[in-house]
Short mmCIF file of N, CA and C in Angstrom, two decimals:
data_model
loop_
_atom_site.label_atom_id
_atom_site.label_comp_id
_atom_site.label_asym_id
_atom_site.label_seq_id
_atom_site.Cartn_x
_atom_site.Cartn_y
_atom_site.Cartn_z
N MET A 229 6.18 -2.74 20.55
CA MET A 229 6.33 -3.75 19.67
C MET A 229 4.83 -4.41 19.77
N PRO A 230 4.13 -4.62 18.51
CA PRO A 230 2.79 -5.13 18.52
C PRO A 230 2.99 -6.52 18.86
N ASP A 231 1.80 -7.06 19.39
CA ASP A 231 1.68 -8.46 19.83
C ASP A 231 1.71 -9.32 18.55
N ARG A 232 2.28 -10.66 18.84
CA ARG A 232 2.47 -11.61 17.91
C ARG A 232 2.12 -12.83 18.27
N PHE A 233 2.03 -13.77 17.11
CA PHE A 233 1.73 -15.15 17.48
C PHE A 233 3.20 -15.79 17.60
N THR A 234 2.99 -16.92 18.66
CA THR A 234 4.45 -17.78 18.74
C THR A 234 4.19 -18.90 17.67
N LEU A 235 5.24 -19.62 17.42
CA LEU A 235 5.15 -20.63 16.38
C LEU A 235 4.10 -21.76 16.93
N GLY A 236 4.19 -21.90 18.20
CA GLY A 236 3.22 -23.02 18.82
C GLY A 236 1.82 -22.59 18.72
N GLU A 237 1.52 -21.34 19.02
CA GLU A 237 0.24 -20.77 18.76
C GLU A 237 -0.33 -20.96 17.33
N PHE A 238 0.50 -20.59 16.42
CA PHE A 238 0.02 -20.35 14.88
C PHE A 238 -0.09 -21.95 14.57
N GLN A 239 0.79 -22.90 15.00
CA GLN A 239 0.55 -24.24 14.70
C GLN A 239 -0.71 -24.86 15.29
N ALA A 240 -1.14 -24.55 16.35
CA ALA A 240 -2.47 -24.81 16.99
C ALA A 240 -3.66 -24.33 16.14
N LEU A 241 -3.47 -23.00 15.45
CA LEU A 241 -4.54 -22.57 14.75
C LEU A 241 -4.56 -23.37 13.46
N MET A 242 -3.43 -23.89 12.97
CA MET A 242 -3.39 -24.65 11.67
C MET A 242 -4.25 -25.82 11.65
N LYS A 243 -4.42 -26.48 12.97
CA LYS A 243 -5.02 -27.79 13.23
C LYS A 243 -6.35 -27.73 12.47
N HIS A 244 -7.03 -26.58 12.45
CA HIS A 244 -8.50 -26.51 12.10
C HIS A 244 -8.49 -26.27 10.49
N TRP A 245 -7.42 -26.31 9.81
CA TRP A 245 -7.42 -25.90 8.31
C TRP A 245 -7.27 -27.34 7.69
N ASP A 246 -7.88 -27.18 6.46
CA ASP A 246 -7.77 -28.46 5.57
C ASP A 246 -6.46 -28.88 5.11
N GLN A 247 -6.35 -30.01 4.70
CA GLN A 247 -4.86 -30.77 4.41
C GLN A 247 -4.09 -29.90 3.23
N VAL A 248 -4.86 -29.36 2.32
CA VAL A 248 -4.28 -28.64 1.31
C VAL A 248 -3.59 -27.37 1.72
N GLU A 249 -4.34 -26.68 2.47
CA GLU A 249 -3.94 -25.37 3.24
C GLU A 249 -2.84 -25.62 4.08
N TRP A 250 -2.95 -26.56 4.96
CA TRP A 250 -1.82 -26.94 5.82
C TRP A 250 -0.62 -27.30 5.21
N GLN A 251 -0.65 -28.04 4.02
CA GLN A 251 0.68 -28.36 3.46
C GLN A 251 1.29 -27.24 2.87
N VAL A 252 0.51 -26.25 2.24
CA VAL A 252 1.16 -24.98 1.61
C VAL A 252 1.79 -24.18 2.69
N ILE A 253 1.26 -24.06 3.93
CA ILE A 253 1.75 -23.31 4.93
C ILE A 253 3.04 -24.12 5.58
N GLU A 254 2.94 -25.24 5.57
CA GLU A 254 4.10 -26.21 6.12
C GLU A 254 5.34 -25.98 5.14
N GLU A 255 5.15 -25.90 3.87
CA GLU A 255 6.12 -25.76 2.87
C GLU A 255 6.75 -24.45 2.99
N ARG A 256 5.72 -23.54 3.10
CA ARG A 256 6.42 -22.09 3.31
C ARG A 256 7.21 -22.00 4.54
N LEU A 257 6.84 -22.53 5.60
CA LEU A 257 7.66 -22.44 6.83
C LEU A 257 8.98 -23.26 6.86
N SER A 258 8.95 -24.33 6.09
CA SER A 258 10.09 -25.11 6.13
C SER A 258 11.16 -24.61 4.97
N GLY A 259 10.59 -24.20 3.90
CA GLY A 259 11.50 -23.55 2.76
C GLY A 259 11.78 -22.17 2.77
N ASN A 260 10.94 -21.46 3.40
CA ASN A 260 10.98 -19.90 3.49
C ASN A 260 11.30 -19.30 1.92
N PHE A 261 10.64 -19.96 0.86
CA PHE A 261 10.77 -19.42 -0.43
C PHE A 261 12.07 -19.61 -1.01
N SER A 262 13.02 -20.25 -0.49
CA SER A 262 14.37 -20.50 -0.96
C SER A 262 14.29 -21.34 -2.26
N ARG A 263 15.27 -21.04 -3.07
CA ARG A 263 15.33 -21.90 -4.40
C ARG A 263 16.80 -22.33 -4.37
N PRO A 264 16.85 -23.62 -5.03
CA PRO A 264 18.25 -24.07 -5.09
C PRO A 264 19.24 -23.37 -6.21
N GLN A 265 18.43 -22.80 -7.07
CA GLN A 265 19.04 -22.05 -8.12
C GLN A 265 18.18 -21.01 -8.71
N LEU A 266 18.71 -19.79 -8.83
CA LEU A 266 17.78 -18.79 -9.49
C LEU A 266 17.70 -18.94 -10.94
N GLU A 267 16.50 -18.60 -11.31
CA GLU A 267 16.34 -18.67 -12.84
C GLU A 267 16.00 -17.54 -13.52
N GLN A 268 15.69 -16.42 -12.91
CA GLN A 268 15.16 -15.04 -13.42
C GLN A 268 16.49 -14.16 -13.39
N PHE A 269 17.11 -14.12 -12.36
CA PHE A 269 18.35 -13.20 -11.97
C PHE A 269 19.58 -14.15 -12.09
N CYS A 270 20.74 -13.11 -12.57
CA CYS A 270 22.04 -13.63 -12.31
C CYS A 270 22.61 -13.51 -11.10
N GLU A 271 23.77 -13.84 -10.74
CA GLU A 271 24.39 -13.60 -9.43
C GLU A 271 24.40 -12.12 -9.21
N ASP A 272 25.10 -11.42 -9.99
CA ASP A 272 25.15 -10.09 -9.81
C ASP A 272 23.83 -9.27 -9.49
N GLU A 273 22.76 -9.59 -10.40
CA GLU A 273 21.64 -9.10 -10.20
C GLU A 273 20.96 -9.47 -8.68
N ALA A 274 21.05 -10.75 -8.51
CA ALA A 274 20.58 -11.26 -7.12
C ALA A 274 21.25 -10.49 -5.96
N ALA A 275 22.62 -10.18 -5.99
CA ALA A 275 23.18 -9.54 -4.92
C ALA A 275 22.57 -8.06 -4.70
N THR A 276 22.39 -7.53 -5.84
CA THR A 276 21.73 -6.08 -5.87
C THR A 276 20.42 -6.22 -5.30
N LEU A 277 19.68 -7.30 -5.78
CA LEU A 277 18.24 -7.51 -5.30
C LEU A 277 18.27 -7.72 -3.89
N GLY A 278 19.10 -8.50 -3.41
CA GLY A 278 19.15 -8.83 -1.82
C GLY A 278 19.29 -7.65 -1.05
N ALA A 279 20.25 -6.63 -1.47
CA ALA A 279 20.67 -5.44 -0.72
C ALA A 279 19.40 -4.47 -0.96
N VAL A 280 18.70 -4.46 -1.91
CA VAL A 280 17.51 -3.63 -1.99
C VAL A 280 16.49 -4.02 -1.16
N LEU A 281 16.19 -5.32 -1.09
CA LEU A 281 15.01 -5.98 -0.21
C LEU A 281 15.50 -5.68 1.24
N GLN A 282 16.72 -5.77 1.61
CA GLN A 282 17.04 -5.62 3.12
C GLN A 282 16.68 -4.06 3.42
N ARG A 283 16.78 -3.27 2.41
CA ARG A 283 16.45 -1.74 2.96
C ARG A 283 14.90 -1.54 2.78
N LEU A 284 14.23 -2.21 1.93
CA LEU A 284 12.84 -1.87 1.71
C LEU A 284 11.95 -2.75 2.64
N ILE A 285 12.32 -3.95 3.06
CA ILE A 285 11.64 -4.82 3.96
C ILE A 285 12.51 -5.44 4.95
N PRO A 286 12.92 -4.71 5.96
CA PRO A 286 13.86 -5.28 6.99
C PRO A 286 13.08 -6.30 7.88
N GLN A 287 13.79 -7.48 7.93
CA GLN A 287 13.02 -8.45 8.73
C GLN A 287 14.09 -9.42 9.39
N GLU A 288 13.40 -10.07 10.45
CA GLU A 288 14.06 -11.11 11.27
C GLU A 288 13.65 -12.43 10.82
N GLU A 289 12.76 -12.61 10.02
CA GLU A 289 12.16 -13.97 10.00
C GLU A 289 12.93 -14.81 8.94
N GLY A 290 13.76 -14.40 8.09
CA GLY A 290 14.62 -15.15 7.24
C GLY A 290 13.77 -15.49 6.08
N VAL A 291 12.63 -14.85 5.69
CA VAL A 291 12.07 -15.08 4.48
C VAL A 291 12.92 -14.71 3.30
N ASP A 292 13.07 -15.72 2.31
CA ASP A 292 13.96 -15.46 1.18
C ASP A 292 13.18 -14.80 0.17
N LEU A 293 13.22 -13.41 0.16
CA LEU A 293 12.38 -12.59 -0.88
C LEU A 293 13.07 -12.59 -2.30
N VAL A 294 14.38 -12.81 -2.33
CA VAL A 294 15.22 -13.05 -3.43
C VAL A 294 14.61 -14.41 -4.22
N GLY A 295 14.50 -15.24 -3.47
CA GLY A 295 13.82 -16.38 -3.89
C GLY A 295 12.38 -16.45 -4.49
N PHE A 296 11.65 -15.71 -3.46
CA PHE A 296 10.17 -15.46 -3.79
C PHE A 296 10.08 -14.67 -5.21
N LEU A 297 10.92 -13.72 -5.31
CA LEU A 297 10.85 -12.81 -6.51
C LEU A 297 11.47 -13.43 -7.77
N ASP A 298 12.44 -14.39 -7.57
CA ASP A 298 12.83 -15.19 -8.88
C ASP A 298 11.83 -16.15 -9.28
N TRP A 299 11.06 -16.80 -8.30
CA TRP A 299 9.92 -17.57 -8.64
C TRP A 299 8.73 -16.74 -9.23
N ALA A 300 8.47 -15.59 -8.57
CA ALA A 300 7.03 -14.77 -8.91
C ALA A 300 7.28 -13.90 -10.06
N THR A 301 8.53 -13.46 -10.61
CA THR A 301 8.51 -12.57 -11.46
C THR A 301 8.11 -13.15 -12.89
N GLY A 302 7.20 -12.34 -13.42
CA GLY A 302 6.45 -12.75 -14.69
C GLY A 302 5.14 -13.53 -14.37
N LYS A 303 5.02 -13.99 -13.27
CA LYS A 303 3.74 -14.73 -12.98
C LYS A 303 2.51 -13.86 -12.74
N PRO A 304 1.39 -14.26 -13.02
CA PRO A 304 0.19 -13.29 -12.98
C PRO A 304 -0.21 -13.11 -11.48
N LEU A 305 0.47 -12.57 -10.59
CA LEU A 305 0.14 -12.42 -9.17
C LEU A 305 -0.18 -10.91 -8.99
N GLY A 306 -1.08 -10.55 -8.41
CA GLY A 306 -1.39 -9.13 -8.04
C GLY A 306 -1.75 -8.39 -9.41
N ARG A 307 -1.17 -7.13 -9.74
CA ARG A 307 -1.69 -6.36 -10.83
C ARG A 307 -1.40 -7.13 -12.14
N GLY A 308 -2.23 -7.12 -13.18
CA GLY A 308 -2.14 -7.59 -14.52
C GLY A 308 -1.80 -6.58 -15.63
N ASP A 309 -2.07 -5.43 -15.20
CA ASP A 309 -1.96 -4.36 -16.35
C ASP A 309 -0.47 -4.04 -16.44
N ARG A 310 -0.23 -3.43 -17.71
CA ARG A 310 0.92 -2.77 -18.02
C ARG A 310 1.03 -1.63 -18.64
N GLN A 311 1.74 -0.56 -18.26
CA GLN A 311 1.60 0.61 -18.84
C GLN A 311 2.15 0.45 -20.37
N PRO A 312 1.42 1.32 -21.31
CA PRO A 312 1.81 1.28 -22.69
C PRO A 312 3.40 1.44 -22.82
N GLY A 313 3.88 0.71 -23.67
CA GLY A 313 5.33 0.93 -24.01
C GLY A 313 6.32 0.32 -22.96
N MET A 314 5.86 -0.19 -21.85
CA MET A 314 6.82 -0.67 -20.76
C MET A 314 7.08 -2.08 -20.98
N PRO A 315 8.32 -2.59 -20.62
CA PRO A 315 8.64 -3.90 -20.84
C PRO A 315 7.75 -4.88 -20.04
N ASP A 316 7.99 -6.11 -20.08
CA ASP A 316 7.24 -7.09 -19.35
C ASP A 316 7.97 -7.17 -18.03
N GLU A 317 7.33 -7.76 -17.09
CA GLU A 317 7.90 -7.71 -15.55
C GLU A 317 9.33 -8.30 -15.51
N PRO A 318 9.62 -9.25 -16.05
CA PRO A 318 11.19 -9.72 -15.98
C PRO A 318 12.05 -8.75 -16.38
N GLU A 319 11.76 -8.13 -17.66
CA GLU A 319 12.86 -7.29 -18.08
C GLU A 319 12.80 -5.90 -17.33
N LEU A 320 11.45 -5.60 -16.82
CA LEU A 320 11.39 -4.24 -16.05
C LEU A 320 12.13 -4.51 -14.83
N PHE A 321 12.23 -5.66 -14.12
CA PHE A 321 12.93 -5.90 -12.87
C PHE A 321 14.46 -5.79 -13.20
N ARG A 322 14.88 -6.47 -14.19
CA ARG A 322 16.33 -6.55 -14.56
C ARG A 322 16.69 -5.14 -14.80
N LEU A 323 16.18 -4.36 -15.56
CA LEU A 323 16.40 -3.11 -15.96
C LEU A 323 16.50 -2.23 -14.80
N GLY A 324 15.40 -2.33 -13.89
CA GLY A 324 15.31 -1.53 -12.59
C GLY A 324 16.41 -1.88 -11.80
N LEU A 325 16.87 -2.83 -11.61
CA LEU A 325 18.21 -3.25 -10.87
C LEU A 325 19.32 -2.70 -11.54
N GLN A 326 19.45 -2.57 -12.80
CA GLN A 326 20.63 -1.90 -13.49
C GLN A 326 20.56 -0.29 -13.14
N GLY A 327 19.20 0.21 -13.13
CA GLY A 327 18.98 1.50 -12.86
C GLY A 327 19.53 2.05 -11.51
N ILE A 328 19.13 1.04 -10.57
CA ILE A 328 19.46 1.24 -9.14
C ILE A 328 20.93 1.53 -9.16
N ASN A 329 21.88 0.64 -9.77
CA ASN A 329 23.27 0.64 -9.74
C ASN A 329 23.64 2.03 -10.55
N GLU A 330 23.04 2.30 -11.55
CA GLU A 330 23.36 3.58 -12.09
C GLU A 330 23.23 4.82 -11.26
N THR A 331 22.13 4.79 -10.56
CA THR A 331 21.87 5.85 -9.78
C THR A 331 22.90 6.01 -8.62
N SER A 332 23.05 4.73 -8.04
CA SER A 332 24.24 4.61 -6.97
C SER A 332 25.71 5.08 -7.36
N LEU A 333 25.90 4.85 -8.59
CA LEU A 333 27.12 5.25 -9.25
C LEU A 333 27.12 6.65 -9.47
N ALA A 334 26.19 7.13 -9.99
CA ALA A 334 26.23 8.61 -10.31
C ALA A 334 26.19 9.37 -8.98
N ARG A 335 25.64 9.12 -7.78
CA ARG A 335 25.61 9.62 -6.57
C ARG A 335 26.80 9.51 -5.76
N PHE A 336 27.26 8.10 -5.66
CA PHE A 336 28.24 7.82 -4.52
C PHE A 336 29.52 7.18 -5.19
N ARG A 337 29.44 6.79 -6.40
CA ARG A 337 30.48 6.07 -7.16
C ARG A 337 30.76 4.79 -6.58
N SER A 338 29.91 4.02 -6.31
CA SER A 338 29.91 2.49 -5.89
C SER A 338 28.42 2.03 -6.34
N HIS A 339 28.69 0.65 -6.42
CA HIS A 339 27.38 -0.02 -6.59
C HIS A 339 26.56 -0.01 -5.39
N PHE A 340 25.40 -0.27 -5.55
CA PHE A 340 24.15 -0.05 -4.61
C PHE A 340 24.65 -1.10 -3.26
N ARG A 341 25.04 -2.19 -3.64
CA ARG A 341 25.09 -3.11 -2.56
C ARG A 341 26.47 -2.82 -1.60
N GLU A 342 27.30 -1.98 -2.24
CA GLU A 342 28.52 -1.48 -1.36
C GLU A 342 28.33 -0.34 -0.68
N LEU A 343 27.19 0.38 -0.78
CA LEU A 343 26.86 1.66 -0.05
C LEU A 343 26.49 1.40 1.36
N PRO A 344 26.73 2.17 2.25
CA PRO A 344 26.13 2.21 3.67
C PRO A 344 24.57 2.26 3.62
N GLY A 345 23.95 1.99 4.74
CA GLY A 345 22.38 2.07 4.69
C GLY A 345 21.85 3.29 4.39
N THR A 346 22.49 4.39 4.92
CA THR A 346 21.87 5.84 4.73
C THR A 346 21.97 6.13 3.17
N GLN A 347 22.88 5.73 2.55
CA GLN A 347 23.14 6.18 1.07
C GLN A 347 22.13 5.24 0.27
N GLN A 348 21.99 3.85 0.68
CA GLN A 348 21.27 3.05 -0.13
C GLN A 348 19.81 3.65 -0.05
N ASP A 349 19.38 4.03 1.16
CA ASP A 349 18.05 4.83 1.39
C ASP A 349 17.87 6.01 0.40
N GLU A 350 19.03 6.83 0.47
CA GLU A 350 18.83 7.83 -0.50
C GLU A 350 18.64 7.67 -1.86
N VAL A 351 19.33 6.56 -2.34
CA VAL A 351 19.31 6.16 -3.75
C VAL A 351 17.72 5.59 -3.98
N LEU A 352 17.29 4.66 -3.07
CA LEU A 352 15.85 4.17 -3.42
C LEU A 352 14.78 5.34 -3.24
N GLN A 353 15.01 6.40 -2.18
CA GLN A 353 14.28 7.46 -2.07
C GLN A 353 14.06 8.25 -3.48
N ALA A 354 15.18 8.43 -4.04
CA ALA A 354 15.25 9.17 -5.32
C ALA A 354 14.67 8.49 -6.49
N ILE A 355 14.63 7.15 -6.43
CA ILE A 355 14.00 6.47 -7.54
C ILE A 355 12.51 6.43 -7.39
N GLN A 356 12.21 6.10 -6.02
CA GLN A 356 10.68 6.27 -5.79
C GLN A 356 10.24 7.26 -6.10
N GLU A 357 10.86 8.57 -6.13
CA GLU A 357 10.28 9.98 -6.28
C GLU A 357 10.47 10.22 -7.75
N GLY A 358 11.10 9.41 -8.62
CA GLY A 358 11.40 9.73 -10.05
C GLY A 358 12.54 10.63 -10.15
N GLN A 359 13.41 10.76 -9.23
CA GLN A 359 14.65 11.66 -9.33
C GLN A 359 15.78 10.82 -9.65
N GLY A 360 15.95 9.37 -9.96
CA GLY A 360 17.11 8.76 -10.12
C GLY A 360 17.74 9.17 -11.33
N GLU A 361 19.14 9.12 -11.27
CA GLU A 361 20.03 9.30 -12.26
C GLU A 361 20.30 8.13 -13.04
N GLY A 362 20.58 8.20 -14.47
CA GLY A 362 21.12 7.10 -15.10
C GLY A 362 20.25 6.81 -16.45
N GLU A 363 20.75 6.28 -17.47
CA GLU A 363 20.11 5.92 -18.75
C GLU A 363 19.12 5.15 -18.65
N ILE A 364 19.07 4.14 -17.70
CA ILE A 364 17.81 3.30 -17.59
C ILE A 364 16.67 4.12 -17.38
N TRP A 365 16.62 5.09 -16.50
CA TRP A 365 15.34 5.85 -16.25
C TRP A 365 14.96 6.66 -17.21
N LYS A 366 15.68 6.76 -18.36
CA LYS A 366 15.19 7.60 -19.61
C LYS A 366 14.20 6.49 -20.34
N ARG A 367 14.39 5.39 -20.16
CA ARG A 367 13.74 4.32 -20.87
C ARG A 367 12.45 3.69 -20.01
N ILE A 368 12.61 3.70 -18.64
CA ILE A 368 11.39 3.47 -17.95
C ILE A 368 11.38 4.35 -16.72
N PRO A 369 10.31 4.95 -16.40
CA PRO A 369 10.08 5.79 -15.35
C PRO A 369 10.44 5.06 -14.09
N SER A 370 11.32 5.68 -13.30
CA SER A 370 11.90 4.94 -12.09
C SER A 370 10.64 4.83 -11.05
N LYS A 371 9.67 5.62 -11.00
CA LYS A 371 8.47 5.51 -10.02
C LYS A 371 7.60 4.31 -10.47
N TYR A 372 7.62 4.11 -11.77
CA TYR A 372 6.79 3.01 -12.38
C TYR A 372 7.55 1.65 -11.81
N PHE A 373 8.87 1.49 -12.05
CA PHE A 373 9.52 0.42 -11.61
C PHE A 373 9.47 0.14 -10.10
N PHE A 374 9.49 1.30 -9.32
CA PHE A 374 9.47 1.17 -7.89
C PHE A 374 8.22 0.65 -7.36
N ILE A 375 7.12 1.06 -7.94
CA ILE A 375 5.70 0.56 -7.51
C ILE A 375 5.66 -0.79 -7.85
N ARG A 376 5.98 -1.27 -9.00
CA ARG A 376 5.63 -2.64 -9.47
C ARG A 376 6.60 -3.53 -8.57
N PHE A 377 7.85 -3.23 -8.41
CA PHE A 377 8.81 -3.98 -7.67
C PHE A 377 8.43 -4.13 -6.27
N TYR A 378 8.40 -3.06 -5.63
CA TYR A 378 8.03 -2.98 -4.22
C TYR A 378 6.71 -3.79 -3.95
N GLY A 379 5.64 -3.66 -4.80
CA GLY A 379 4.35 -4.29 -4.54
C GLY A 379 4.62 -5.84 -4.78
N LYS A 380 5.38 -6.26 -5.59
CA LYS A 380 5.60 -7.72 -5.78
C LYS A 380 6.34 -8.29 -4.48
N ALA A 381 7.48 -7.35 -4.08
CA ALA A 381 8.20 -7.99 -2.88
C ALA A 381 7.41 -7.92 -1.71
N LEU A 382 6.44 -7.02 -1.48
CA LEU A 382 5.52 -7.16 -0.42
C LEU A 382 4.60 -8.11 -0.45
N MET A 383 4.26 -8.54 -1.49
CA MET A 383 3.14 -9.71 -1.77
C MET A 383 3.95 -10.87 -1.31
N GLY A 384 5.14 -11.19 -1.72
CA GLY A 384 5.86 -12.25 -1.21
C GLY A 384 6.01 -12.33 0.37
N TYR A 385 6.40 -11.25 1.03
CA TYR A 385 6.81 -11.11 2.34
C TYR A 385 5.30 -11.59 3.08
N PHE A 386 4.18 -10.89 2.77
CA PHE A 386 3.11 -11.18 3.61
C PHE A 386 2.19 -12.34 3.04
N ALA A 387 2.87 -13.11 2.11
CA ALA A 387 2.30 -14.30 1.98
C ALA A 387 3.03 -15.38 2.72
N HIS A 388 3.92 -15.02 3.62
CA HIS A 388 4.47 -16.09 4.30
C HIS A 388 4.08 -16.06 5.73
N PRO A 389 3.93 -17.22 6.41
CA PRO A 389 3.27 -17.34 7.62
C PRO A 389 4.37 -16.87 8.66
N LYS A 390 5.43 -16.69 8.46
CA LYS A 390 6.44 -16.02 9.49
C LYS A 390 6.05 -14.53 9.51
N ALA A 391 5.71 -13.94 8.60
CA ALA A 391 5.23 -12.56 8.59
C ALA A 391 3.79 -12.36 9.21
N TRP A 392 2.96 -13.38 8.90
CA TRP A 392 1.66 -13.48 9.68
C TRP A 392 1.87 -13.64 11.03
N MET A 393 2.68 -14.37 11.55
CA MET A 393 2.91 -14.49 13.02
C MET A 393 3.46 -13.16 13.56
N ARG A 394 4.40 -12.47 12.96
CA ARG A 394 5.01 -11.23 13.26
C ARG A 394 3.95 -10.14 13.61
N ILE A 395 3.03 -10.09 12.63
CA ILE A 395 1.86 -9.00 12.74
C ILE A 395 0.64 -9.49 13.49
N GLY A 396 0.56 -10.86 13.97
CA GLY A 396 -0.50 -11.35 14.53
C GLY A 396 -1.77 -11.66 13.73
N PHE A 397 -1.48 -11.88 12.45
CA PHE A 397 -2.50 -12.32 11.56
C PHE A 397 -2.70 -13.95 11.70
N PRO A 398 -4.03 -14.08 11.87
CA PRO A 398 -4.25 -15.64 12.27
C PRO A 398 -4.44 -16.74 11.12
N GLY A 399 -4.20 -16.24 9.93
CA GLY A 399 -4.27 -17.13 8.95
C GLY A 399 -5.53 -17.11 8.01
N PRO A 400 -5.74 -17.97 7.15
CA PRO A 400 -7.13 -18.01 6.47
C PRO A 400 -8.28 -17.95 7.38
N SER A 401 -9.29 -17.23 6.73
CA SER A 401 -10.46 -17.03 7.61
C SER A 401 -11.28 -18.30 7.82
N TYR A 402 -11.12 -19.35 7.00
CA TYR A 402 -12.11 -20.38 7.15
C TYR A 402 -11.51 -21.34 8.20
N PRO A 403 -12.14 -22.08 8.80
CA PRO A 403 -13.50 -22.43 8.78
C PRO A 403 -14.63 -21.47 9.40
N GLU A 404 -13.98 -20.48 10.41
CA GLU A 404 -15.02 -19.85 11.18
C GLU A 404 -15.22 -18.30 10.62
N GLY A 405 -14.14 -17.85 9.80
CA GLY A 405 -14.33 -16.40 9.43
C GLY A 405 -13.59 -15.48 10.36
N TYR A 406 -13.43 -14.09 9.92
CA TYR A 406 -12.83 -13.27 10.67
C TYR A 406 -13.69 -12.72 11.59
N LEU A 407 -14.07 -13.06 12.67
CA LEU A 407 -15.04 -12.48 13.48
C LEU A 407 -14.51 -11.65 14.72
N TRP A 408 -13.02 -11.96 15.09
CA TRP A 408 -12.40 -11.32 15.96
C TRP A 408 -11.69 -9.82 15.48
N VAL A 409 -11.37 -9.04 16.66
CA VAL A 409 -10.73 -7.88 16.18
C VAL A 409 -9.36 -7.60 16.76
N ASN A 410 -9.04 -8.42 17.46
CA ASN A 410 -7.37 -8.43 17.99
C ASN A 410 -7.00 -9.64 18.50
N ILE A 411 -5.61 -9.94 18.74
CA ILE A 411 -4.98 -10.98 19.06
C ILE A 411 -5.33 -11.79 20.26
N GLY A 412 -5.73 -10.89 21.28
CA GLY A 412 -6.17 -11.55 22.35
C GLY A 412 -7.56 -12.13 22.12
N GLN A 413 -8.40 -11.49 21.43
CA GLN A 413 -9.77 -12.17 21.10
C GLN A 413 -9.47 -13.61 20.23
N VAL A 414 -8.42 -13.65 19.34
CA VAL A 414 -8.23 -14.77 18.54
C VAL A 414 -7.79 -15.90 19.64
N ARG A 415 -6.85 -15.56 20.60
CA ARG A 415 -6.55 -16.43 21.46
C ARG A 415 -7.67 -16.99 22.39
N GLN A 416 -8.49 -16.16 22.64
CA GLN A 416 -9.54 -16.61 23.53
C GLN A 416 -10.58 -17.39 22.74
N ARG A 417 -10.81 -17.05 21.52
CA ARG A 417 -11.62 -17.97 20.51
C ARG A 417 -10.99 -19.29 20.49
N HIS A 418 -9.63 -19.37 20.07
CA HIS A 418 -9.15 -20.55 20.00
C HIS A 418 -9.04 -21.49 20.98
N ARG A 419 -9.18 -20.96 22.22
CA ARG A 419 -9.12 -21.66 23.51
C ARG A 419 -10.60 -21.98 24.07
N ARG A 420 -11.45 -21.39 23.27
CA ARG A 420 -13.12 -21.46 23.63
C ARG A 420 -13.12 -21.09 25.00
N GLN A 421 -12.56 -19.97 25.36
CA GLN A 421 -12.77 -19.42 26.77
C GLN A 421 -14.04 -18.69 26.85
N PRO A 422 -14.62 -18.60 27.95
CA PRO A 422 -15.98 -18.07 28.11
C PRO A 422 -16.15 -16.70 27.19
N GLY A 423 -17.03 -16.58 26.58
CA GLY A 423 -17.56 -15.49 25.76
C GLY A 423 -16.84 -15.42 24.31
N TRP A 424 -16.09 -16.63 23.90
CA TRP A 424 -15.47 -16.59 22.69
C TRP A 424 -16.37 -16.56 21.61
N ASP A 425 -17.72 -17.07 21.74
CA ASP A 425 -18.71 -17.08 20.57
C ASP A 425 -19.34 -15.82 20.37
N SER A 426 -19.06 -14.85 21.22
CA SER A 426 -20.09 -13.47 21.03
C SER A 426 -19.20 -12.69 20.21
N PHE A 427 -17.85 -12.85 19.74
CA PHE A 427 -17.24 -11.99 18.84
C PHE A 427 -17.81 -11.80 17.56
#
């Protein structure tokens, strides 16, 4: 298992950030991207979305990626291009969730969220490779949906400080910049131990 930051270590790093940055991180830590009510996805779509995200981005941190995607879908984050003839992002994601269930029903006669993990993985792999069954995939290429959807979900996960702690990422580069190369050197630099300024 790779080394990671504890919450205490990460909060100590935060002391050197400006107030605006600190507030954003605190908000993400306390809220985990949760939303009181979803705006983009209905209850059924959200259930499928949650099941898909559990397979694509397994995590212990409790980051609410359904909440993040509900907030982020349709917002200009990441890629701004769109393949000619393809729907906008909110419709693309809703159609893609329908397509995931169509492929699940065609292969296993059950909705995606009702399948065991190995079958869910088979469905997602087929969609990623452009081999998913269903009428939706005649309208939109499943590979196109998968790339757009997975990219947006990863964007949310790696925007959360709990994911940063998990991978040993020390947060924003300022004020000192990314001069270290591993977590041990980050700790040494933070504690101002001998040699910290030579990295």
